[in-house]
Coordinates of C-alpha atoms in Angstrom, one line a residue:
M23 CA -106.0 -14.3 328.2
I24 CA -108.9 -16.4 329.7
T25 CA -110.1 -20.0 328.4
Y26 CA -113.7 -20.5 328.2
Y27 CA -113.1 -24.0 327.2
D28 CA -110.8 -26.4 326.9
D29 CA -110.7 -30.4 325.8
R30 CA -108.2 -32.5 323.4
S31 CA -109.3 -31.0 320.1
V32 CA -111.1 -27.6 320.8
Q33 CA -110.0 -24.5 322.9
V34 CA -112.2 -21.6 323.2
T35 CA -110.0 -18.6 324.8
S36 CA -110.6 -14.9 324.9
T37 CA -108.2 -14.4 321.8
A38 CA -108.8 -17.3 319.4
I39 CA -111.0 -20.8 318.7
R40 CA -108.8 -23.8 318.1
V41 CA -110.4 -26.8 316.8
D42 CA -108.0 -29.4 315.6
G43 CA -105.0 -27.4 315.3
R44 CA -106.6 -24.9 313.4
A45 CA -106.7 -21.1 315.1
I46 CA -109.6 -18.8 314.3
P47 CA -109.0 -15.2 315.9
L48 CA -112.1 -14.0 317.5
A49 CA -111.5 -10.3 316.4
E50 CA -111.9 -11.7 312.7
I51 CA -115.0 -13.8 313.5
G52 CA -118.7 -11.5 312.1
L53 CA -120.9 -14.2 313.2
V54 CA -121.2 -17.8 314.8
W55 CA -124.8 -19.7 314.1
H56 CA -125.2 -23.6 314.8
R57 CA -127.3 -25.8 312.8
R58 CA -128.8 -29.6 313.8
G59 CA -128.3 -32.4 311.4
D60 CA -130.8 -35.3 310.6
R61 CA -131.7 -37.5 313.6
S62 CA -129.2 -40.8 313.9
W63 CA -131.4 -43.6 313.8
R64 CA -128.9 -45.8 315.2
A65 CA -129.1 -43.5 318.2
L66 CA -132.7 -43.9 318.8
A67 CA -132.7 -48.0 318.0
G68 CA -130.0 -48.3 320.6
R69 CA -132.2 -46.6 323.2
G70 CA -134.8 -49.0 322.0
A71 CA -132.8 -51.5 322.7
I72 CA -131.5 -50.7 326.5
G73 CA -135.9 -50.1 327.1
A74 CA -136.0 -53.8 325.6
A75 CA -133.7 -55.0 328.0
L76 CA -135.0 -53.0 331.0
A77 CA -138.5 -54.4 330.4
G78 CA -137.2 -58.2 329.9
P79 CA -136.8 -59.6 333.0
L80 CA -139.9 -57.7 334.4
V81 CA -142.1 -59.4 331.5
A82 CA -140.5 -62.8 332.3
A83 CA -141.6 -62.5 335.7
A84 CA -145.0 -61.8 334.5
V85 CA -145.1 -64.2 332.8
G86 CA -144.0 -66.5 335.1
I87 CA -146.7 -65.6 337.9
A88 CA -149.1 -65.8 334.7
V89 CA -148.1 -69.7 333.8
A90 CA -148.1 -70.6 337.7
V91 CA -152.0 -69.2 338.0
R92 CA -153.0 -70.9 334.7
L93 CA -151.2 -74.4 335.2
H94 CA -153.7 -75.3 338.3
R95 CA -150.7 -77.2 339.6
S96 CA -150.0 -77.9 343.3
P97 CA -149.4 -75.2 345.6
T98 CA -145.7 -76.0 345.9
V99 CA -144.9 -76.0 342.2
A100 CA -147.2 -72.9 341.8
L101 CA -145.3 -71.1 344.6
A102 CA -141.9 -72.4 343.2
I103 CA -142.8 -70.7 339.7
V104 CA -143.8 -67.4 341.3
G105 CA -140.9 -67.1 343.4
A106 CA -138.6 -68.2 340.3
S107 CA -140.2 -65.1 338.5
V108 CA -139.7 -62.7 341.4
L109 CA -136.3 -63.7 341.3
V110 CA -135.7 -63.0 337.6
G111 CA -137.7 -59.7 338.3
L112 CA -135.5 -58.6 341.1
A113 CA -132.4 -59.5 339.3
V114 CA -133.0 -56.3 337.1
G115 CA -132.6 -54.4 340.2
P116 CA -128.6 -54.1 339.8
L117 CA -128.9 -54.4 336.0
A118 CA -131.3 -51.4 336.0
D119 CA -128.8 -48.8 337.2
F120 CA -126.5 -49.8 334.7
L121 CA -128.9 -49.9 332.0
F122 CA -130.5 -46.3 333.4
D123 CA -127.4 -44.7 332.8
R124 CA -126.5 -45.8 329.6
L125 CA -130.3 -44.5 328.8
D126 CA -129.3 -41.1 330.5
R127 CA -125.8 -40.5 328.6
S128 CA -127.4 -41.6 325.3
Y129 CA -129.7 -38.3 325.9
D130 CA -127.1 -36.4 326.9
R131 CA -125.0 -37.0 323.6
G132 CA -128.1 -36.6 321.7
S133 CA -129.4 -38.4 318.4
R134 CA -128.6 -35.7 316.1
Q135 CA -125.3 -34.2 314.7
R136 CA -124.5 -30.8 315.6
E137 CA -122.6 -28.4 313.7
L138 CA -120.8 -24.8 315.0
W139 CA -120.1 -22.4 312.1
V140 CA -118.2 -19.1 311.8
R141 CA -118.1 -16.1 309.3
W142 CA -114.3 -15.5 308.8
Q143 CA -112.7 -13.3 306.4
G144 CA -116.2 -13.2 304.7
R145 CA -116.9 -17.0 304.1
P146 CA -118.6 -19.8 306.3
V147 CA -116.3 -22.0 307.9
L148 CA -117.6 -25.1 309.7
L149 CA -115.7 -25.2 312.5
L150 CA -116.9 -28.5 314.4
R151 CA -119.0 -31.3 313.8
T152 CA -120.2 -33.6 316.6
G153 CA -122.9 -36.1 317.7
D154 CA -122.2 -35.2 321.4
A155 CA -125.0 -32.5 322.4
L156 CA -123.4 -32.2 325.6
R157 CA -120.1 -31.3 324.6
F158 CA -121.2 -28.8 321.7
G159 CA -123.7 -27.1 324.4
R160 CA -120.3 -26.2 326.4
I161 CA -118.4 -25.5 323.2
Y162 CA -121.1 -23.2 321.7
R163 CA -121.8 -21.4 324.9
A164 CA -118.1 -20.7 325.7
V165 CA -117.8 -19.4 321.9
Q166 CA -120.8 -17.0 323.0
R167 CA -119.1 -15.9 326.1
A168 CA -116.0 -15.4 324.1
M169 CA -117.7 -13.2 321.8
E170 CA -119.5 -11.3 324.2
N171 CA -116.1 -10.3 326.4
T172 CA -114.0 -9.6 323.0
A173 CA -113.8 -6.0 322.3
P174 CA -114.6 -4.8 318.7
P175 CA -111.7 -5.0 316.2
R176 CA -110.6 -1.4 315.4
R177 CA -110.4 0.2 311.8
P178 CA -106.4 1.5 311.0
D179 CA -108.2 5.1 311.9
G180 CA -109.2 4.0 315.2
S181 CA -112.9 3.3 315.3
P182 CA -114.8 0.1 315.7
A183 CA -114.9 -2.3 312.9
R184 CA -118.5 -3.6 313.8
A185 CA -121.4 -2.2 313.3
T186 CA -122.5 0.5 316.0
G187 CA -125.3 2.7 314.0
P188 CA -129.0 2.3 313.2
T189 CA -128.3 -1.2 311.9
A190 CA -126.8 -2.7 315.1
P191 CA -127.2 -1.1 318.5
G192 CA -124.4 0.0 320.2
P193 CA -123.8 -0.2 323.8
G194 CA -125.3 3.1 325.1
S195 CA -128.3 2.6 322.6
R196 CA -131.9 1.8 324.0
R197 CA -134.3 -0.6 321.9

């Protein structure tokens, strides 16, 4: 048995797909597809908040420099205001790494729900729904690899159960 994907709730092997304790043999799956749900405005708002947090100290530094120039104070006061503004701007450096990492992970997770569907025993069955785009892509690709490497099921007479005639090209057909 080959394991294509394995985590706490999903396991894709060369024999079956297991999701939250429910196992579906690959030989009984007729079709696999996926759907994308609506956008999550919460995820988009989170990205906007991270962007605002990144821009805040830089804007504060620029405002401080503009205020120092506009006040027409002594050069010492102007230099102190500009220095403080630059320090505020530089303070974003260590924070920016953390915020960019969060922003990058938010794009990995995605802003939509994704669903993995299969046709099992003649009915469509929802196997998985997740908002984590990276994890979903790994699982979907594992299912594709498992399905590609699975031998077609056999009928009682020994012939393949999957279509190989004119409707579906077989391994030796040229189209």
